[in-house]
mmCIF file of C-alpha atoms in Angstrom:
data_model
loop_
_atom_site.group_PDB
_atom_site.id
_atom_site.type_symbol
_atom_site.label_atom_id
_atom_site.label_comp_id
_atom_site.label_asym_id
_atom_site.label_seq_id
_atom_site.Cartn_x
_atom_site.Cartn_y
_atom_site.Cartn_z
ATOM 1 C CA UNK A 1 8.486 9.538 -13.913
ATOM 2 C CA UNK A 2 7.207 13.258 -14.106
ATOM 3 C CA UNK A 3 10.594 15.761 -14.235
ATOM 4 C CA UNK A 4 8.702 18.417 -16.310
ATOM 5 C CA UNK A 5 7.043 20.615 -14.113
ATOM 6 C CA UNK A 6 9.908 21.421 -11.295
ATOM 7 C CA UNK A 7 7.378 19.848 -8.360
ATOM 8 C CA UNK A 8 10.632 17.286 -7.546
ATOM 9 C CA UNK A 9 12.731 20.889 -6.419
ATOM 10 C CA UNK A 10 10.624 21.415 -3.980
ATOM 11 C CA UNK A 11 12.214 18.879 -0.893
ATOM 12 C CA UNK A 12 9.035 17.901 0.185
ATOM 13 C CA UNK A 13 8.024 16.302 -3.229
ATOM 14 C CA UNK A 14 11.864 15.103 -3.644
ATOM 15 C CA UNK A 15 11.747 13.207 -0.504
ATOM 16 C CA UNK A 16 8.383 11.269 -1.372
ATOM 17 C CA UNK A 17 9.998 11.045 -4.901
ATOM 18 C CA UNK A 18 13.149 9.266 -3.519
ATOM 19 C CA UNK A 19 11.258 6.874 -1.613
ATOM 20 C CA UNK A 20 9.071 5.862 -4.733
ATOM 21 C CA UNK A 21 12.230 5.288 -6.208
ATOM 22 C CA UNK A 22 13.329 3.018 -3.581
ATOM 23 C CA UNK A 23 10.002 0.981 -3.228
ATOM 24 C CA UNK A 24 10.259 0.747 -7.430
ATOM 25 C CA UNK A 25 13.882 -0.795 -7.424
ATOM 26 C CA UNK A 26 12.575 -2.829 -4.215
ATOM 27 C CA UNK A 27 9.679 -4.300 -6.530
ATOM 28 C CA UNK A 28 12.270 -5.153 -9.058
ATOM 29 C CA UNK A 29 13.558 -7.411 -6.191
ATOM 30 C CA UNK A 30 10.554 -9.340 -5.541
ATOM 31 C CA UNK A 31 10.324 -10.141 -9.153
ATOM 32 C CA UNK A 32 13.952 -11.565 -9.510
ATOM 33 C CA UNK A 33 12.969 -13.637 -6.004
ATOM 34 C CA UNK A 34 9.865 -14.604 -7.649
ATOM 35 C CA UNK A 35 11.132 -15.611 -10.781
ATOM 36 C CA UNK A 36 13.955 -17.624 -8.659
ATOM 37 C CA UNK A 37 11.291 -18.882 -6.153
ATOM 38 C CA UNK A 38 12.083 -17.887 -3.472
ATOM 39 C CA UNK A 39 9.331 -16.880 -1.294
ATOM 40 C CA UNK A 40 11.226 -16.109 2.096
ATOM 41 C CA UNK A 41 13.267 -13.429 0.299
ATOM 42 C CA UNK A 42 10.117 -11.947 -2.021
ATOM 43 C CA UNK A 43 8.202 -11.644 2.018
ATOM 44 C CA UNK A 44 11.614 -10.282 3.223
ATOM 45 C CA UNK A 45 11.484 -7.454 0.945
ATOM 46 C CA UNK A 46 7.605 -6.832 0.984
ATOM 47 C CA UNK A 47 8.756 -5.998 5.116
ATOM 48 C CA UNK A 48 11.212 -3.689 3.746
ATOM 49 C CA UNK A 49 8.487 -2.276 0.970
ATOM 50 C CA UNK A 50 5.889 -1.763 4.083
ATOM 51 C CA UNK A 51 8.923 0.154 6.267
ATOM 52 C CA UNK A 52 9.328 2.093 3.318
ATOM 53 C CA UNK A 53 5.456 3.186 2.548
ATOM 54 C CA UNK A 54 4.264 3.661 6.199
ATOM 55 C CA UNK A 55 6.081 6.721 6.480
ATOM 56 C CA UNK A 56 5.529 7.950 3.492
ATOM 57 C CA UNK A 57 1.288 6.948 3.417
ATOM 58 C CA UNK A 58 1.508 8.768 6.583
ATOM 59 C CA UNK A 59 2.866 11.966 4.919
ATOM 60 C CA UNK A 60 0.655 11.990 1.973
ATOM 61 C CA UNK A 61 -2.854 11.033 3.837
ATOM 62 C CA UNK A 62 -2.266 13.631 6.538
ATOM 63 C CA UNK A 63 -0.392 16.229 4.747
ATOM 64 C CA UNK A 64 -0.232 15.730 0.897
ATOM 65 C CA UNK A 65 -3.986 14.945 0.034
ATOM 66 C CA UNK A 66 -5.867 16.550 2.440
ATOM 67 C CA UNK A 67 -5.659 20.061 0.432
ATOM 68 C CA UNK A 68 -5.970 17.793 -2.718
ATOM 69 C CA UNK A 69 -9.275 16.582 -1.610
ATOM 70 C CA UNK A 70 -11.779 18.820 -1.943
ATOM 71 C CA UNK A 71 -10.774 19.886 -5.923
ATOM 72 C CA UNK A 72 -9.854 16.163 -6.369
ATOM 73 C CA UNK A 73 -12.499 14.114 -3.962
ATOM 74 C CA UNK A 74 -12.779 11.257 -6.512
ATOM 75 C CA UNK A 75 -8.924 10.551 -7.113
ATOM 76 C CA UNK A 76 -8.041 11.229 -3.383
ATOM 77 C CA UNK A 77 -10.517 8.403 -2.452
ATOM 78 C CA UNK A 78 -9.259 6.092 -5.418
ATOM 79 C CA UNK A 79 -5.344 6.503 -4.139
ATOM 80 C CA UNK A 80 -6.701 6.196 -0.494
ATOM 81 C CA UNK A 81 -8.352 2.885 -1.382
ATOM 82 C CA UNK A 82 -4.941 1.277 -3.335
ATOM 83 C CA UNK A 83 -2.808 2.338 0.198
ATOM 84 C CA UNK A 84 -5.504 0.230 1.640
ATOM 85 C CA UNK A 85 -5.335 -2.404 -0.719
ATOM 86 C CA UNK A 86 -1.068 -2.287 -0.787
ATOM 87 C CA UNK A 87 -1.373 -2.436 2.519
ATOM 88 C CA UNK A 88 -3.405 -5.378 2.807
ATOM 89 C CA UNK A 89 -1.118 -7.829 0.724
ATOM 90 C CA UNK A 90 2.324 -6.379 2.332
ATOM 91 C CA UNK A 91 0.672 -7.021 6.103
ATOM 92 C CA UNK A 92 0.571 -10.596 4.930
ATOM 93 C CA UNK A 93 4.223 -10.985 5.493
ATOM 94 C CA UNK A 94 4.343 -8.821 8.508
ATOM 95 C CA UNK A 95 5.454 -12.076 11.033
ATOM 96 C CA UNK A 96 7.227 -14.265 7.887
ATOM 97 C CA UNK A 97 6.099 -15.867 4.869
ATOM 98 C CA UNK A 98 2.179 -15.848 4.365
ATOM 99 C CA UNK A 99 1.480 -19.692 4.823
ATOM 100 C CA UNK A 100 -1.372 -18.900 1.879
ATOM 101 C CA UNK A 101 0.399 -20.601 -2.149
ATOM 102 C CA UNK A 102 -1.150 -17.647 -3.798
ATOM 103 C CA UNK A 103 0.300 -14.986 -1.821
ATOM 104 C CA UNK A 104 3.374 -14.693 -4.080
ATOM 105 C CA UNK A 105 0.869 -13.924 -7.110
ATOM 106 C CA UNK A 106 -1.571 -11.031 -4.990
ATOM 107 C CA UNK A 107 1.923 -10.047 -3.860
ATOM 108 C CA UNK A 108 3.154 -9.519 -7.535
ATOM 109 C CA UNK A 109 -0.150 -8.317 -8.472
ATOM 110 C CA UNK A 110 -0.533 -5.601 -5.718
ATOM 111 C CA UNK A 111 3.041 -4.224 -6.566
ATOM 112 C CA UNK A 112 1.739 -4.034 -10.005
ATOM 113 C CA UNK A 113 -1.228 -1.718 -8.435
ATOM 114 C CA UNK A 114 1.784 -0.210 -6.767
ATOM 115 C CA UNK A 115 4.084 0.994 -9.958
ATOM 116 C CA UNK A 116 0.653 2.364 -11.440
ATOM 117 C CA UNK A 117 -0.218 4.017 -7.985
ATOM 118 C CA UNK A 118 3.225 5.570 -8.174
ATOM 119 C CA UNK A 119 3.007 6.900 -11.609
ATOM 120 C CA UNK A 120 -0.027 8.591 -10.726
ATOM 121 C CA UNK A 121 0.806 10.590 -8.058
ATOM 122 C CA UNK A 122 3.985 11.610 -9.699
ATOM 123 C CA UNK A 123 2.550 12.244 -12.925
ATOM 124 C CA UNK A 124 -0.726 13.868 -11.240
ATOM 125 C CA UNK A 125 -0.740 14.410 -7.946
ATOM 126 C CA UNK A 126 2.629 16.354 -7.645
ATOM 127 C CA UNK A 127 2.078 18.366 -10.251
ATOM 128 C CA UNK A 128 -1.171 19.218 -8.857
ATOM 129 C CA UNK A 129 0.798 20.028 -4.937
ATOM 130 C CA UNK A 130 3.013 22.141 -7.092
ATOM 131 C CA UNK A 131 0.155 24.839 -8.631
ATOM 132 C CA UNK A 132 -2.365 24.091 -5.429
ATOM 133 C CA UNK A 133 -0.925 24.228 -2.418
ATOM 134 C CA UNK A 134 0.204 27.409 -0.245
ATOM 135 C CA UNK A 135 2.318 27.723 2.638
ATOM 136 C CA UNK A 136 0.789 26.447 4.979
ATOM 137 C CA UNK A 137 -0.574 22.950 3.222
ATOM 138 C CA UNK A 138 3.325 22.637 2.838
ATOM 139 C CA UNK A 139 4.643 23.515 6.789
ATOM 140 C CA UNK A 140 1.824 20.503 7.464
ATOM 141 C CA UNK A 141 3.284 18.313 5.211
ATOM 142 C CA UNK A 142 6.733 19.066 6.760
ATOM 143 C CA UNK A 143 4.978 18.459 9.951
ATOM 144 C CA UNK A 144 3.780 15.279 9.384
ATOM 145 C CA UNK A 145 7.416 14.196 7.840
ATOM 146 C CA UNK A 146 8.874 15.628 11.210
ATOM 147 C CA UNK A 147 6.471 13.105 13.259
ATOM 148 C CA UNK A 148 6.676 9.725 10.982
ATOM 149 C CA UNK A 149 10.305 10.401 9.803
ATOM 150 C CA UNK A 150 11.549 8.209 6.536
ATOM 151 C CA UNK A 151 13.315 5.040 6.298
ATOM 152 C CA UNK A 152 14.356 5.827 2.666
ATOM 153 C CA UNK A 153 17.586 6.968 4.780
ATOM 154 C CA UNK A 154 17.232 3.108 6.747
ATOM 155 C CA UNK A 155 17.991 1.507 3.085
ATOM 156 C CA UNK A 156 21.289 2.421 2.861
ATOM 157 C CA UNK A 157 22.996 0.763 5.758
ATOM 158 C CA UNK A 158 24.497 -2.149 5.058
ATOM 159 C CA UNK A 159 22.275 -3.721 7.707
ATOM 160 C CA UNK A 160 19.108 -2.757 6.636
ATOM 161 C CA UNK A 161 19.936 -4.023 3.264
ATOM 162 C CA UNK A 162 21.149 -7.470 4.180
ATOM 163 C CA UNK A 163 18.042 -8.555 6.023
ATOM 164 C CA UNK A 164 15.675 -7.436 2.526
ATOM 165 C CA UNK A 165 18.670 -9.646 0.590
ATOM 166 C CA UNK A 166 19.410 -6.530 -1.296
ATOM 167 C CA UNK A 167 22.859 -5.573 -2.393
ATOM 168 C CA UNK A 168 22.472 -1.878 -1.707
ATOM 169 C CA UNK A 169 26.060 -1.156 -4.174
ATOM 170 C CA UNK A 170 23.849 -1.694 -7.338
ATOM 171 C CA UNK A 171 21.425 1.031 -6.062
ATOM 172 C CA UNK A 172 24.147 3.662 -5.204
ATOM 173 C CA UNK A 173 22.621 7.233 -6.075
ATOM 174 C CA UNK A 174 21.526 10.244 -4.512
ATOM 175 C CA UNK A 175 19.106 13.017 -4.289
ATOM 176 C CA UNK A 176 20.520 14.636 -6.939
ATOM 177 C CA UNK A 177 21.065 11.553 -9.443
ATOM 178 C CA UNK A 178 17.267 11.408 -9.429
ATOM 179 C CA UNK A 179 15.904 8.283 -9.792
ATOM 180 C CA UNK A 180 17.500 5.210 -8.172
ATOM 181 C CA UNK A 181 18.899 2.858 -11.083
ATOM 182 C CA UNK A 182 21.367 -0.384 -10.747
ATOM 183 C CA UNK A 183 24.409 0.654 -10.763
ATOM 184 C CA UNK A 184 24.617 4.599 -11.151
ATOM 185 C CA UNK A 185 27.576 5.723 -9.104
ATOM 186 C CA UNK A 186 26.676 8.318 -6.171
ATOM 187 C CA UNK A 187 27.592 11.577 -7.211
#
């Protein structure tokens, strides 16, 4: 993920960077429940995935992209439609496991979509926030954040944790650690 530029120092960026972190070890998840079968706990997590990106859509749709938009219409639109699309397949385990035998493979697919989605906006779009944006696109986007709030926070209490079937020890870490990785003690 993109550490070149100094766009993660600013806390706006950090805090959408920490929950793309979380939603990348959380995808990780789904593919050891996949690879073990088990469907219950790969729609458990894909609740916990959702709970993680509404927030966070919310902040980058209303304040993030917006000022993006008019020098980037074309990529805006493209990472509009894959929220959409992510969307979509998640919302299929909103009330349990999706009765449908192919939902495990549009669920692996779509978090797929997901990692790439990710690595564009922090390869792209951040970068881009960093040199484009002014004051005021970033007081929105603080805005925004103030109204929707974050549930990277929710992740780690024990409780939160239990009910995706996620041992939240192996992703001890903090802002400052950067990334979220297995095992990496918080600092």
């Amino acid at each position: 993920m993109c550490e070149y530029c100094g766009c993660q120092a600013l806390p706006q960026i950090a805090e959408l960077t920490r929950e793309h972190d979380l939603v990348v070890n959380l995808i990780g998840d789904v593919r050891t429940a996949h690879r073990n079968a088990d469907v219950s706990r790969m729609a458990r997590i894909a609740r916990h995935v959702s709970a993680v990106l509404v927030p966070h859509t919310a902040v980058e749709e209303q304040g993030l992209f917006p000022p993006l938009a008019e020098e980037f219409p074309e990529g805006i639109a493209a990472l509009r439609a894959e929220h959409r699309h992510v969307e979509a397949v998640l919302d299929e385990a909103a009330a349990g496991v999706p009765a449908d035998p192919v939902w495990p493979r549009r669920l692996l697919d779509v978090l797929d979509l997901l990692r790439d989605h990710i690595l564009k906006e922090q390869d792209g779009v951040f970068p881009a926030a960093l040199a484009g944006l002014n004051t005021e696109d970033w007081e929105a986007m603080d805005a925004v954040r103030s109204r929707v709030g974050t549930r990277s926070a929710d992740f780690a209490t024990t409780e939160f944790a239990a009910e995706a079937g996620v041992d939240i020890d192996q992703y001890a870490g903090s802002q400052q650690d950067g990334p979220l990785t297995p095992g990496k003690a918080a600092s």
